Coordinates of C-alpha atoms and ligand atoms in Angstrom, one line a residue:
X1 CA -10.3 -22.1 -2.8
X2 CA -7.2 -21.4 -0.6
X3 CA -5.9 -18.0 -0.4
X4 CA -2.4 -18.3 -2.1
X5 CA -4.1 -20.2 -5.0
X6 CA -6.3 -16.8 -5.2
X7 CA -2.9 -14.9 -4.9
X8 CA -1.4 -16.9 -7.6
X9 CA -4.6 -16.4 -10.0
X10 CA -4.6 -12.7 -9.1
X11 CA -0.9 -12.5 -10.1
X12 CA -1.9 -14.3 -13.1
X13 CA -5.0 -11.8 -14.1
X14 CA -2.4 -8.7 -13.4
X15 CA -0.5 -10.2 -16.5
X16 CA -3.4 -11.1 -18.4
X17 CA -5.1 -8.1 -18.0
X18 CA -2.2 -5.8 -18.5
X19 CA -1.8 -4.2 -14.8
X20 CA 1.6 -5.5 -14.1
X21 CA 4.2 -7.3 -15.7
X22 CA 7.9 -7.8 -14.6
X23 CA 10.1 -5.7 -15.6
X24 CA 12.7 -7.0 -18.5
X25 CA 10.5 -9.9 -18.9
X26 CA 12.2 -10.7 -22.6
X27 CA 15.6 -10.8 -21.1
X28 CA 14.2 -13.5 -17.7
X29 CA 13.2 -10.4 -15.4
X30 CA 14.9 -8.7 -12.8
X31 CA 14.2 -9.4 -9.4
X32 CA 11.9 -7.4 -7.7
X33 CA 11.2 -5.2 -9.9
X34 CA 7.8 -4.5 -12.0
X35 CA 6.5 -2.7 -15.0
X36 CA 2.6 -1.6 -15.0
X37 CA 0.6 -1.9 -17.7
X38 CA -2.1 0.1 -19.7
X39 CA -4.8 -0.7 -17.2
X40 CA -2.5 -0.8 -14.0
X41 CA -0.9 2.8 -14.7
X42 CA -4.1 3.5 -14.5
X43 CA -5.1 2.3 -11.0
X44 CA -2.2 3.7 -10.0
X45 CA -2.2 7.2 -11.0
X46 CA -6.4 6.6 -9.7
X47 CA -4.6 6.2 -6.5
X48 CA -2.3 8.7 -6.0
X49 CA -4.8 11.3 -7.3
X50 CA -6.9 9.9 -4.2
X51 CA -4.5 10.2 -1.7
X52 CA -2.6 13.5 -3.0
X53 CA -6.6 15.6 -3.2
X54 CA -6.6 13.6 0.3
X55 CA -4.4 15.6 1.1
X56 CA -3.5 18.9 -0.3
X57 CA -7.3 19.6 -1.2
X58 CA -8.8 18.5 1.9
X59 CA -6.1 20.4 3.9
X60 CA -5.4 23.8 3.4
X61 CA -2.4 23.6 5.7
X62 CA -0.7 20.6 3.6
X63 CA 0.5 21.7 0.6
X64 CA 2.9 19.0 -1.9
X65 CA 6.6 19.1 -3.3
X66 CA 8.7 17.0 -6.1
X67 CA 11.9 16.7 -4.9
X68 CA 15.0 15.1 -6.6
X69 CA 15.9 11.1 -6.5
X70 CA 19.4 12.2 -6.2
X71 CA 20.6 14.0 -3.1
X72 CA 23.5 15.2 -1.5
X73 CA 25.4 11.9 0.2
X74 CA 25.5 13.5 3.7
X75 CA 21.8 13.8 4.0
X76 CA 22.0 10.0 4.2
X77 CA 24.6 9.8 6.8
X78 CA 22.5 12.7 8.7
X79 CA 19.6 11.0 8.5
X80 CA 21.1 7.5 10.2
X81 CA 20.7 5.3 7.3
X82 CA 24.7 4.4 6.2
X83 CA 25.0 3.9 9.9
X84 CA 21.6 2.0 10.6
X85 CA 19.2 1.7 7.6
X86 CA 19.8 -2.4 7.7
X87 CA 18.1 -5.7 7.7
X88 CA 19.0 -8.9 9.8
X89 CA 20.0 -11.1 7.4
X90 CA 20.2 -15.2 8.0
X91 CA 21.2 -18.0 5.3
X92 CA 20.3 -21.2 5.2
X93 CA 23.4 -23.5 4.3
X94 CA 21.2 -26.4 2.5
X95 CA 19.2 -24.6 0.3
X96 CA 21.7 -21.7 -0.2
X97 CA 18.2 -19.2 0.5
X98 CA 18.6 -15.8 2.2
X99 CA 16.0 -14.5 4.2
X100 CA 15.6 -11.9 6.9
X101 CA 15.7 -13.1 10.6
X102 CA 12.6 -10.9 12.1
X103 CA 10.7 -11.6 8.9
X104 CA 11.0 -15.7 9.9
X105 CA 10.3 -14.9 13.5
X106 CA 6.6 -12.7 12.6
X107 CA 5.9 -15.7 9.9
X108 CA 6.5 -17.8 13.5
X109 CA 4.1 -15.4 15.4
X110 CA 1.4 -15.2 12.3
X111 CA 1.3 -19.1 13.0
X112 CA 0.8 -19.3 16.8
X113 CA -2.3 -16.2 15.8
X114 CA -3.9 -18.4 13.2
X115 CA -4.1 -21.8 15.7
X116 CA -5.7 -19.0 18.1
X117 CA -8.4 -17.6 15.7
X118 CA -8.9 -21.2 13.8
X119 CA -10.2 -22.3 17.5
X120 CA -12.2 -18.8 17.6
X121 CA -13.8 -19.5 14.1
X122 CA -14.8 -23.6 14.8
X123 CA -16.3 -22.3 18.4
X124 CA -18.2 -19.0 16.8
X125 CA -19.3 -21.8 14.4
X126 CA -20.4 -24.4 16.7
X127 CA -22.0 -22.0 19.5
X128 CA -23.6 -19.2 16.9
X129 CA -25.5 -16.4 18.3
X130 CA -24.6 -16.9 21.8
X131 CA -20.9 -17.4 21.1
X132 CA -19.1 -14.8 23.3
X133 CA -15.1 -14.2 22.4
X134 CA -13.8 -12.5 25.3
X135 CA -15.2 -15.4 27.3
X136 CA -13.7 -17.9 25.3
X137 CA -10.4 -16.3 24.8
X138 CA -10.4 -16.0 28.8
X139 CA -11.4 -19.9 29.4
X140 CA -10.7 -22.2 26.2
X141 CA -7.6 -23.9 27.2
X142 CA -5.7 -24.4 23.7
X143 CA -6.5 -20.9 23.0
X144 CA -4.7 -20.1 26.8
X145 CA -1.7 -22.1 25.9
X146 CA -1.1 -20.6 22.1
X147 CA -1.4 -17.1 23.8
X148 CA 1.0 -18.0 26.4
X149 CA 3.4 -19.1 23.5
X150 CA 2.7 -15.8 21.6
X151 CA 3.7 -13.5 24.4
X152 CA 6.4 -14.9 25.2
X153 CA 7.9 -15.7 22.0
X154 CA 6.6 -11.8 20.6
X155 CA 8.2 -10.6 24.6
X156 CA 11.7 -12.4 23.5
X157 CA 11.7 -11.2 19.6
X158 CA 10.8 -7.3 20.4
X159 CA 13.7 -7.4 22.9
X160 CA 16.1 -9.1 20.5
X161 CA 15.4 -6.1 18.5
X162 CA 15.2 -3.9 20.5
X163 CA 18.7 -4.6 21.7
X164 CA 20.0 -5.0 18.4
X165 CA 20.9 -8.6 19.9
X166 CA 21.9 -10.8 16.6
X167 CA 22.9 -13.7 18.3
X168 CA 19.6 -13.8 20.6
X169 CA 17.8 -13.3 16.8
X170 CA 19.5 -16.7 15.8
X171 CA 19.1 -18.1 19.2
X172 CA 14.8 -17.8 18.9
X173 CA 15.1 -19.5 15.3
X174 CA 17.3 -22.5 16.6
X175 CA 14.6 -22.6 19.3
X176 CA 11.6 -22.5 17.5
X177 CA 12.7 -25.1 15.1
X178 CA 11.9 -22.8 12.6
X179 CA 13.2 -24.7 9.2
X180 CA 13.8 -23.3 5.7
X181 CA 11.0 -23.6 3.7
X182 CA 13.1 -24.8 0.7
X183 CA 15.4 -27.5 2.2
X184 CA 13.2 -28.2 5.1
X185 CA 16.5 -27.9 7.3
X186 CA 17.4 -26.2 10.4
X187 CA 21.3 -25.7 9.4
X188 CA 21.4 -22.0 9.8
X189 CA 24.4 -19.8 9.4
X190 CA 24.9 -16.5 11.8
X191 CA 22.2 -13.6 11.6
X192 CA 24.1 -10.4 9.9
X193 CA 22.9 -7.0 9.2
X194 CA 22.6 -6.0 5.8
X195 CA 22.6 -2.3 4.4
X196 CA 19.7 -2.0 2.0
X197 CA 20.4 1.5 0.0
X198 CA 21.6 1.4 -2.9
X199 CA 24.4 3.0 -4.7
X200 CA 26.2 4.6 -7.3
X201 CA 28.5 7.5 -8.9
X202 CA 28.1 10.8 -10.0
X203 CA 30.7 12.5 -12.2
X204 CA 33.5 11.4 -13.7
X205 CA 36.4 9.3 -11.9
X206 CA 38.8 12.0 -13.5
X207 CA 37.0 14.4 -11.5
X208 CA 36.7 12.6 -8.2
X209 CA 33.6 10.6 -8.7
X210 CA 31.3 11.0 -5.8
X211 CA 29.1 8.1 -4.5
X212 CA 25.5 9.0 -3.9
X213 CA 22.4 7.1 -2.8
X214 CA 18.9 6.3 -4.4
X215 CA 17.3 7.3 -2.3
X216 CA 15.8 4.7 0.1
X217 CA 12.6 7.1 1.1
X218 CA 10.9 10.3 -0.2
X219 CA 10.8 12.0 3.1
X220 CA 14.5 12.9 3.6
X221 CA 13.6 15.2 0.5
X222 CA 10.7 16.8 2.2
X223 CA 12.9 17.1 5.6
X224 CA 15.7 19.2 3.2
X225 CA 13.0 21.3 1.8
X226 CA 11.1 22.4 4.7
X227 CA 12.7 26.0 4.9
X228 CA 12.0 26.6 1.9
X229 CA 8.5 25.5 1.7
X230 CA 7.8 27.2 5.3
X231 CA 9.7 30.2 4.1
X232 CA 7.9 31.0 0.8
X233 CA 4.3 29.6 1.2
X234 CA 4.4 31.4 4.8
X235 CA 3.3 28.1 5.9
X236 CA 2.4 28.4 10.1
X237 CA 2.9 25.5 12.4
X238 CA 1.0 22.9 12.6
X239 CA 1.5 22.1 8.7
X240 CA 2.0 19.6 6.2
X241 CA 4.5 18.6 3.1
X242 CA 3.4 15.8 1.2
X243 CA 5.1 14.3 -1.8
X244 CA 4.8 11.1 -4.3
X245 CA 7.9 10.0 -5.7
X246 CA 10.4 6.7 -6.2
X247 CA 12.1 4.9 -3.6
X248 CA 14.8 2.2 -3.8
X249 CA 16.0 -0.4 -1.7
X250 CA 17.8 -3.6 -2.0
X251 CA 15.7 -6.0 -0.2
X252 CA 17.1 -9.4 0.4
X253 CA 13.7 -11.3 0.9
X254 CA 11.5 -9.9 -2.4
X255 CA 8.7 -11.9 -2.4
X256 CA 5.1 -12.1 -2.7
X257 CA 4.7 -9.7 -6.0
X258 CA 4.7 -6.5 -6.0
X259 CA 4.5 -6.4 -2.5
X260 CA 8.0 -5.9 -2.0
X261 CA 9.9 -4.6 -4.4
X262 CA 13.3 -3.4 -5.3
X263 CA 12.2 -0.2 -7.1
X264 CA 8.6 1.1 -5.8
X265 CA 6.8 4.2 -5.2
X266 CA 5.8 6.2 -1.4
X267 CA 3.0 8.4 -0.7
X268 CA 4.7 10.7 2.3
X269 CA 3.1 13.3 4.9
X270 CA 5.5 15.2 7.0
X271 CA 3.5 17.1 9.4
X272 CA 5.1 19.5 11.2
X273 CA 4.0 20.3 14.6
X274 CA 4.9 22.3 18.0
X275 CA 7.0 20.2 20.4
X276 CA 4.6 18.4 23.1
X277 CA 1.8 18.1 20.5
X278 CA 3.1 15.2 18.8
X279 CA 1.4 12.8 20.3
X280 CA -2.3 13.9 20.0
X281 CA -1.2 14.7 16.6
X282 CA 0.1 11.4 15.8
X283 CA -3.6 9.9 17.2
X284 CA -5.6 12.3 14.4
X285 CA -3.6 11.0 11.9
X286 CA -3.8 7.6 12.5
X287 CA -7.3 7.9 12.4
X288 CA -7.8 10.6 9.5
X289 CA -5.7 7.6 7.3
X290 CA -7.5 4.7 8.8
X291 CA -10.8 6.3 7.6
X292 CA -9.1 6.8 3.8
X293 CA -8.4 3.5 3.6
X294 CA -11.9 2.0 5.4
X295 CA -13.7 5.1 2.7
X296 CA -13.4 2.2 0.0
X297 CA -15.7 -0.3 1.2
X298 CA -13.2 -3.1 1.9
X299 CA -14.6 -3.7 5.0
X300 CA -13.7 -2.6 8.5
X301 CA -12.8 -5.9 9.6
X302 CA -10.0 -6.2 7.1
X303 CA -7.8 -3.7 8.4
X304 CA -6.0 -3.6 11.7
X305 CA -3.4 -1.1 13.6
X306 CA -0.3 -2.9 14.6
X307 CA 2.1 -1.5 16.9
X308 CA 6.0 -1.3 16.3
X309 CA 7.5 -4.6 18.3
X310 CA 10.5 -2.1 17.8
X311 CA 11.0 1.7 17.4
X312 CA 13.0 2.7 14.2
X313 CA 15.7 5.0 15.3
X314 CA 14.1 8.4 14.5
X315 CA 10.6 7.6 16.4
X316 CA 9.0 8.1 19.6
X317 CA 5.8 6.5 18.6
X318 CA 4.6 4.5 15.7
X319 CA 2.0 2.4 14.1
X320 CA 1.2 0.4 11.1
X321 CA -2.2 0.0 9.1
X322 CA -2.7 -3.9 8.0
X323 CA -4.6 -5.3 5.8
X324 CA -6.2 -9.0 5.3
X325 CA -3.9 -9.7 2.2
X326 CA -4.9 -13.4 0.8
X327 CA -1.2 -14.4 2.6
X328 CA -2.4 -12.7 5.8
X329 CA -2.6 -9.1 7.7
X330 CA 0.3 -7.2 6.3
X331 CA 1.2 -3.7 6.6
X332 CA 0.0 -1.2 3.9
X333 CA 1.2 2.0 5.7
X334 CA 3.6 3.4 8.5
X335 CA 2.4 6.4 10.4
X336 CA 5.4 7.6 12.7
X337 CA 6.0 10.1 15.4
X338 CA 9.5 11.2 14.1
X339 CA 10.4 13.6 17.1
X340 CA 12.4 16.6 15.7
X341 CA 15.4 13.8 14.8
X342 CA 15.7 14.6 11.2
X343 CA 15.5 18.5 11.7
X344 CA 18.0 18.2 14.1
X345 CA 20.4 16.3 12.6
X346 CA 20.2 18.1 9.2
X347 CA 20.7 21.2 11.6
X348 CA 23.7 19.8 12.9
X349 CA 25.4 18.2 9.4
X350 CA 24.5 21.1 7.3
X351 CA 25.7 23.7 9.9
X352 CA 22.1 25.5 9.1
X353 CA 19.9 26.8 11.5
X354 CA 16.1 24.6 10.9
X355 CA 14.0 26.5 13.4
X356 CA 10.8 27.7 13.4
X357 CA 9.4 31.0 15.4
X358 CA 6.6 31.0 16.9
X359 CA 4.6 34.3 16.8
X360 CA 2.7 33.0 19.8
X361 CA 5.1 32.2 22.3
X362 CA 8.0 34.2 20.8
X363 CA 10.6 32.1 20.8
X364 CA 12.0 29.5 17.8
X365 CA 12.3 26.1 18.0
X366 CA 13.0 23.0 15.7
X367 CA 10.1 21.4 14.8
X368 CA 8.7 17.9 15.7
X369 CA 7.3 15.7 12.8
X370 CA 4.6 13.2 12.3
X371 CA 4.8 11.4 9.3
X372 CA 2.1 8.9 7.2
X373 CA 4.2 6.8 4.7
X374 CA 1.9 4.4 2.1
X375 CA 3.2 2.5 -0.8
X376 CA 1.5 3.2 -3.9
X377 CA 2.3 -0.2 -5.2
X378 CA 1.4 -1.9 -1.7
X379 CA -2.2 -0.3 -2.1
X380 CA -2.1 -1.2 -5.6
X381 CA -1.5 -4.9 -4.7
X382 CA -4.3 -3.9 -1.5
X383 CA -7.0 -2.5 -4.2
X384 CA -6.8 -5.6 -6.6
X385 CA -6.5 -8.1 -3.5
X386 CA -9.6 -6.9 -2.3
X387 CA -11.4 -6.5 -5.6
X388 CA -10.7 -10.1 -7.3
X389 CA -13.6 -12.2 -7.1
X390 CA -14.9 -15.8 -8.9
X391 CA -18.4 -15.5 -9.3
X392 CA -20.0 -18.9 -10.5
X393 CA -23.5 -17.6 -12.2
X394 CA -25.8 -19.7 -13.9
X395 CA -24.4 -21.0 -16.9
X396 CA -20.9 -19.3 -16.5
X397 CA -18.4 -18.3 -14.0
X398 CA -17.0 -14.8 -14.1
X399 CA -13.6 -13.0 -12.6
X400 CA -14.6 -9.1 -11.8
X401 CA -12.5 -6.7 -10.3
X402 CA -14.7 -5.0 -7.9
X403 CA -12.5 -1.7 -7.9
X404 CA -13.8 1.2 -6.6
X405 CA -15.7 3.3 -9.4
X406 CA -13.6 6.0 -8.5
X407 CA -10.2 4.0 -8.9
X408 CA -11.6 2.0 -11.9
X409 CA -8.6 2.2 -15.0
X410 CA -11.6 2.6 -17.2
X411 CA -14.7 4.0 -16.4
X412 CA -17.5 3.2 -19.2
X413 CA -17.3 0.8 -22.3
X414 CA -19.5 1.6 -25.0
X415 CA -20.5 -1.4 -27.3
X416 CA -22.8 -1.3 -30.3
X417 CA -25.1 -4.2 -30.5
X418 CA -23.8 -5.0 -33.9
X419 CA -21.1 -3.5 -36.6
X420 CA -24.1 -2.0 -38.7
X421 CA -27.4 0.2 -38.7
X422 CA -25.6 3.1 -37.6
X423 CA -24.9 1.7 -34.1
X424 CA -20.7 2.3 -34.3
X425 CA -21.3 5.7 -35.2
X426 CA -23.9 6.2 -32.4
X427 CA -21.6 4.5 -29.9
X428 CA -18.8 6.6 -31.2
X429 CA -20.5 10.2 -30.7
X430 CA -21.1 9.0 -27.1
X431 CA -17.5 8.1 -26.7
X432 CA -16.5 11.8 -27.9
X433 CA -19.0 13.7 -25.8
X434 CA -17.7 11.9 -22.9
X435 CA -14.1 11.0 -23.2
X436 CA -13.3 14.9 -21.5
X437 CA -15.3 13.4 -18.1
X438 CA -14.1 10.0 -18.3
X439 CA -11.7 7.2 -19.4
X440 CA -14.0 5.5 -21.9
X441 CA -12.8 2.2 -24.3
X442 CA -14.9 1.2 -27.7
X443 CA -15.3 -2.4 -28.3
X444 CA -17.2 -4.1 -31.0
X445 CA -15.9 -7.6 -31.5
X446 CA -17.1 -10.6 -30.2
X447 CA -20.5 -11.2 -28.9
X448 CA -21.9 -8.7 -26.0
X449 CA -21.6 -11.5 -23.1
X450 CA -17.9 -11.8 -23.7
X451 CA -17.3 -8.0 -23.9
X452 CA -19.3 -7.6 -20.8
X453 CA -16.5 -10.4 -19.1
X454 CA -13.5 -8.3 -20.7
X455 CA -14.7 -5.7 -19.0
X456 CA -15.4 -7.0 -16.2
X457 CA -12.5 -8.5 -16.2
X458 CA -9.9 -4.7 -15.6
X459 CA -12.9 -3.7 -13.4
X460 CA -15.0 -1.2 -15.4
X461 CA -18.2 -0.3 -13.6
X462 CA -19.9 0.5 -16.2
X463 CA -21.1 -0.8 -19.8
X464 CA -23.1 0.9 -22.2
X465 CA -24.9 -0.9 -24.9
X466 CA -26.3 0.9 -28.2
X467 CA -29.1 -1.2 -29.9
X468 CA -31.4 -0.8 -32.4
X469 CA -34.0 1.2 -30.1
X470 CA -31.2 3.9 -29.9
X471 CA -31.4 5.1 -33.0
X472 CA -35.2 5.7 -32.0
X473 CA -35.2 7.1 -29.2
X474 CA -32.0 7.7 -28.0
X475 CA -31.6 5.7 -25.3
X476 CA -29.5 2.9 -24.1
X477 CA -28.5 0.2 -21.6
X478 CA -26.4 1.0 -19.0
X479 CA -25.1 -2.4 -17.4
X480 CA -23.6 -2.1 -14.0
X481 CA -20.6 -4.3 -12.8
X482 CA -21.4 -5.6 -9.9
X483 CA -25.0 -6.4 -9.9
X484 CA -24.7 -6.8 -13.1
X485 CA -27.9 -5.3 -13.3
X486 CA -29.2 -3.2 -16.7
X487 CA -31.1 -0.4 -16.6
X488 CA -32.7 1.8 -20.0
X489 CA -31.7 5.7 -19.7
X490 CA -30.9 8.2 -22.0
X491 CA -28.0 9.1 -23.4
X492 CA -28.0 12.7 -22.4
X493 CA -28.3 11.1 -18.6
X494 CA -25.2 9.2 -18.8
X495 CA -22.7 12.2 -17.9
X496 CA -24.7 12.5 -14.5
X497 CA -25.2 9.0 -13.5
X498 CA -21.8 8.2 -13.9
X499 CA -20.4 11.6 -13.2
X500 CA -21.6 10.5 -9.7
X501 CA -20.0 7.5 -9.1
X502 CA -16.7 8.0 -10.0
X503 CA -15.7 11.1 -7.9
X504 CA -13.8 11.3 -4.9
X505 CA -16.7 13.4 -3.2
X506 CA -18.6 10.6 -1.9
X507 CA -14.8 9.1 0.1
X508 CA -13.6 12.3 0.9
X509 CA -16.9 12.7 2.9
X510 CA -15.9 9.9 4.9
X511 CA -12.2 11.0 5.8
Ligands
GAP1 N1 9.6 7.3 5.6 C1 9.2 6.2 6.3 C2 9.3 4.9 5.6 O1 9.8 4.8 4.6 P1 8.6 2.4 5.8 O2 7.7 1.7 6.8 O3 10.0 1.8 5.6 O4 8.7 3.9 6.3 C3 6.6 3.1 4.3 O5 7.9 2.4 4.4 C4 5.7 2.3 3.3 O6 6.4 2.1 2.1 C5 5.4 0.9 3.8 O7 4.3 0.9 4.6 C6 5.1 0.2 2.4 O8 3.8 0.5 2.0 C7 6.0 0.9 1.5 N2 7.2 0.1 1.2 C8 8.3 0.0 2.0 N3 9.2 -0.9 1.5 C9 8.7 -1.3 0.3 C10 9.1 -2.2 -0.7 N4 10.3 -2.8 -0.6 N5 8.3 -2.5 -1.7 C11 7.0 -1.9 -1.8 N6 6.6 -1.0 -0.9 C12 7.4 -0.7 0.2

């Protein structure tokens, strides 16, 4: 099946299934913007508690805050995004469609890539084990003349930005022929930059209403608060402030689910380090968070680092993490070297000295940040990309969610055989000696087969079946999701068989 018939089915199964649904859905939706559901709050708190114990558990010099939405208006001037927090813009005059200029141009690149591993793929096929890549790479002819195109066309498109050249932006669309996917036309109007924060008032106009931002990232909040955090945990250099909380920006291109969204949540790491180490310390966090993500058995080959075609404003280094999403490799996370810009500049619009002293070399300096930046919703849409699967058994065919056991909504369903003999009650004293440990869900209707598919369905890992031996011998089956494999144990095991696969332990050993 092609991918974006996958990605439509998976969007499908979010609703179904209640992960996600869009948000106002009785008044037509608003754009962009999603509600999550009984089982996908779930996931997602699954998630953050991974990355927060990731974090402030495994590090004893990263400790979190919860810092406001609102802030004070200057911090966004300080911080360079009213002057610079914008997106090339570019309309098509047919179709009437807005889209953003470098998001056309990558779609260009992700084309030239795909003619280049397509050839990869039919020789790998056709020469099997002696197929050698680098050779091929270095000699096939087609494959020479799409990686010509790339570099050149990826040389032209990171100076455009680079430059901040809009016309050149245009120019490389016009030349690429790159048409609308809606009206099929090349009748483009002028690239424009675009300022994606949004705004609104606070107080009332009597009193001189003030216009303040959402904010448009979490870190500016964790940038404001690093005296005081440094200050009264006696935090020494190098350390960490980590926060999860809402960000907001007006995107002009929201497509692609929840992928990007108008309203969605970060993950952010501010590490705060002595000037000169920023570097090497930008390298161990690149791979500390390449190992949380590769921890949950994806598959190494799924993920990728991809290096900014162009620096943001505040960064003398930076990288993504990219995933295989059914619609290609997309980025996931952002893991910056942030120089001491932000410091400094809130130093200099808040007329407040940000320093830090140094004990060992006696003298105070402002600090230099590296920063890890994940979307929870962009792993969330990662997690259930990667977990989706069509199985065609036997006499059926089956749609699991292979989610981690760890990250699964819920974690056991207990089912009696049948509504009599005592089996409900059995089935609901298991339910209550375990519902402290885990997220456990009763079901008795329908037959067993199709409550084994609901569950399998929002991803449980495992089922638990009372039948008429329990009452015997107290034991049951324990069915596991993705073997679907059934095994006899006792009830009094179930705590430490389970208890084992859903903690963190077994990934945080891998980080
Ligand atoms: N503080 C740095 C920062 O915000 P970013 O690369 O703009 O960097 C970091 O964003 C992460 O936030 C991205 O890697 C992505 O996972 C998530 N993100 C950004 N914009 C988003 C959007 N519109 N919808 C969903 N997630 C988004």
């Amino acid at each position: 099946m092609a991918q974006e018939d996958i990605f439509k089915k998976l969007v499908a199964h979010c609703k179904e299934y209640g992960f996600v649904f869009q948000s106002s859905e009785i008044y037509d939706g608003l754009g962009a913007v999603y509600d999550y559901g009984q089982n996908g709050v779930e996931l997602k708190n699954n998630i953050k508690k991974y990355w927060w114990e990731s974090m402030v558990l495994l590090h004893e010099n990263v400790v979190g805050i919860d810092s406001a939405i609102f802030m004070h208006p200057t911090i966004w001037k300080a911080s360079g995004h009213v002057d610079a927090f914008n997106d090339p813009l570019i309309d098509n005059k047919d179709s009437k469609k807005r889209y953003r200029a470098d998001v056309l141009i990558e779609e260009q690149l992700a084309k030239i890539e795909d003619k280049i591993n397509k050839e990869i793929e039919k020789a790998a096929k056709r020469f099997g084990d002696t197929f050698n890549e680098q050779q091929f790479r270095e000699t096939n002819q087609r494959v020479l003349e799409n990686q010509q195109k790339w570099d050149a066309l990826h040389n032209r498109f990171a100076k455009a930005l680079n430059d901040g050249n809009l016309d050149e932006l245009r120019q490389i669309i016009v030349d690429e022929e790159i048409v609308c996917p809606i009206s099929g036309t090349r009748n483009w109007t002028e690239v424009r930059q675009f300022n994606l924060m949004f705004s609104t008032e606070m107080g009332s106009t009597a009193d001189g209403a003030q216009k303040i931002y959402l904010r448009p990232e979490t870190a500016q909040g964790i940038f404001v608060n690093y005296l005081n955090v440094q200050k009264t945990g006696r935090m020494k250099i190098p350390f960490g402030i980590a926060q999860i909380g809402k960000a907001f920006r007006n995107e002009i291109v929201a497509r692609q689910f929840i992928f990007r969204m108008r309203e969605f949540e970060q993950m952010e790491m501010q590490f705060f380090v002595k000037p000169g180490t920023e570097l090497d310390w930008f390298e161990k966090w690149k791979t500390t968070r390449m190992n949380w993500h590769q921890a949950l058995g994806f598959g190494t080959e799924n993920y990728r680092f991809h290096v900014h075609e162009k620096l943001a404003h505040y960064a003398n280094a930076a990288v993504d993490v990219e995933y295989k999403f059914p619609f290609g490799f997309k980025e996931v996370e952002g893991i910056h070297s942030r120089t001491d810009f932000d410091l400094s500049q809130h130093e200099q619009y808040s007329g407040k000295k940000i320093r830090y002293f140094d004990p060992e070399l006696n003298e105070s300096y402002v600090p230099f940040v590296v920063e890890t930046s994940i979307g929870v919703d962009r792993m969330f849409l990662q997690v259930l990309s990667a977990a989706y699967c069509e199985e065609q058994l036997e006499n059926d065919m089956r749609v699991v969610l292979k989610i981690p056991p760890m990250l699964a909504p819920i974690k056991l369903a207990v089912l009696p055989l049948v509504k009599k003999d005592g089996l409900p009650e059995i089935a609901r004293q298991i339910i209550d000696d375990l519902k402290f440990e885990f997220n456990c869900q009763y079901d008795e209707k329908d037959s067993i087969g199709k409550r084994y598919r609901r569950q399998d369905a929002i991803g449980t890992p495992f089922c638990v079946t009372v039948d008429n031996q329990t009452p015997e011998d107290n034991s049951v089956t324990i069915r596991y999701r993705d073997t679907m494999e059934q095994k006899r144990v006792s009830i009094s095991e179930l705590s430490g068989i389970i208890g084992k696969q859903v903690s963190f332990k077994s990934l945080f050993a891998k980080i």
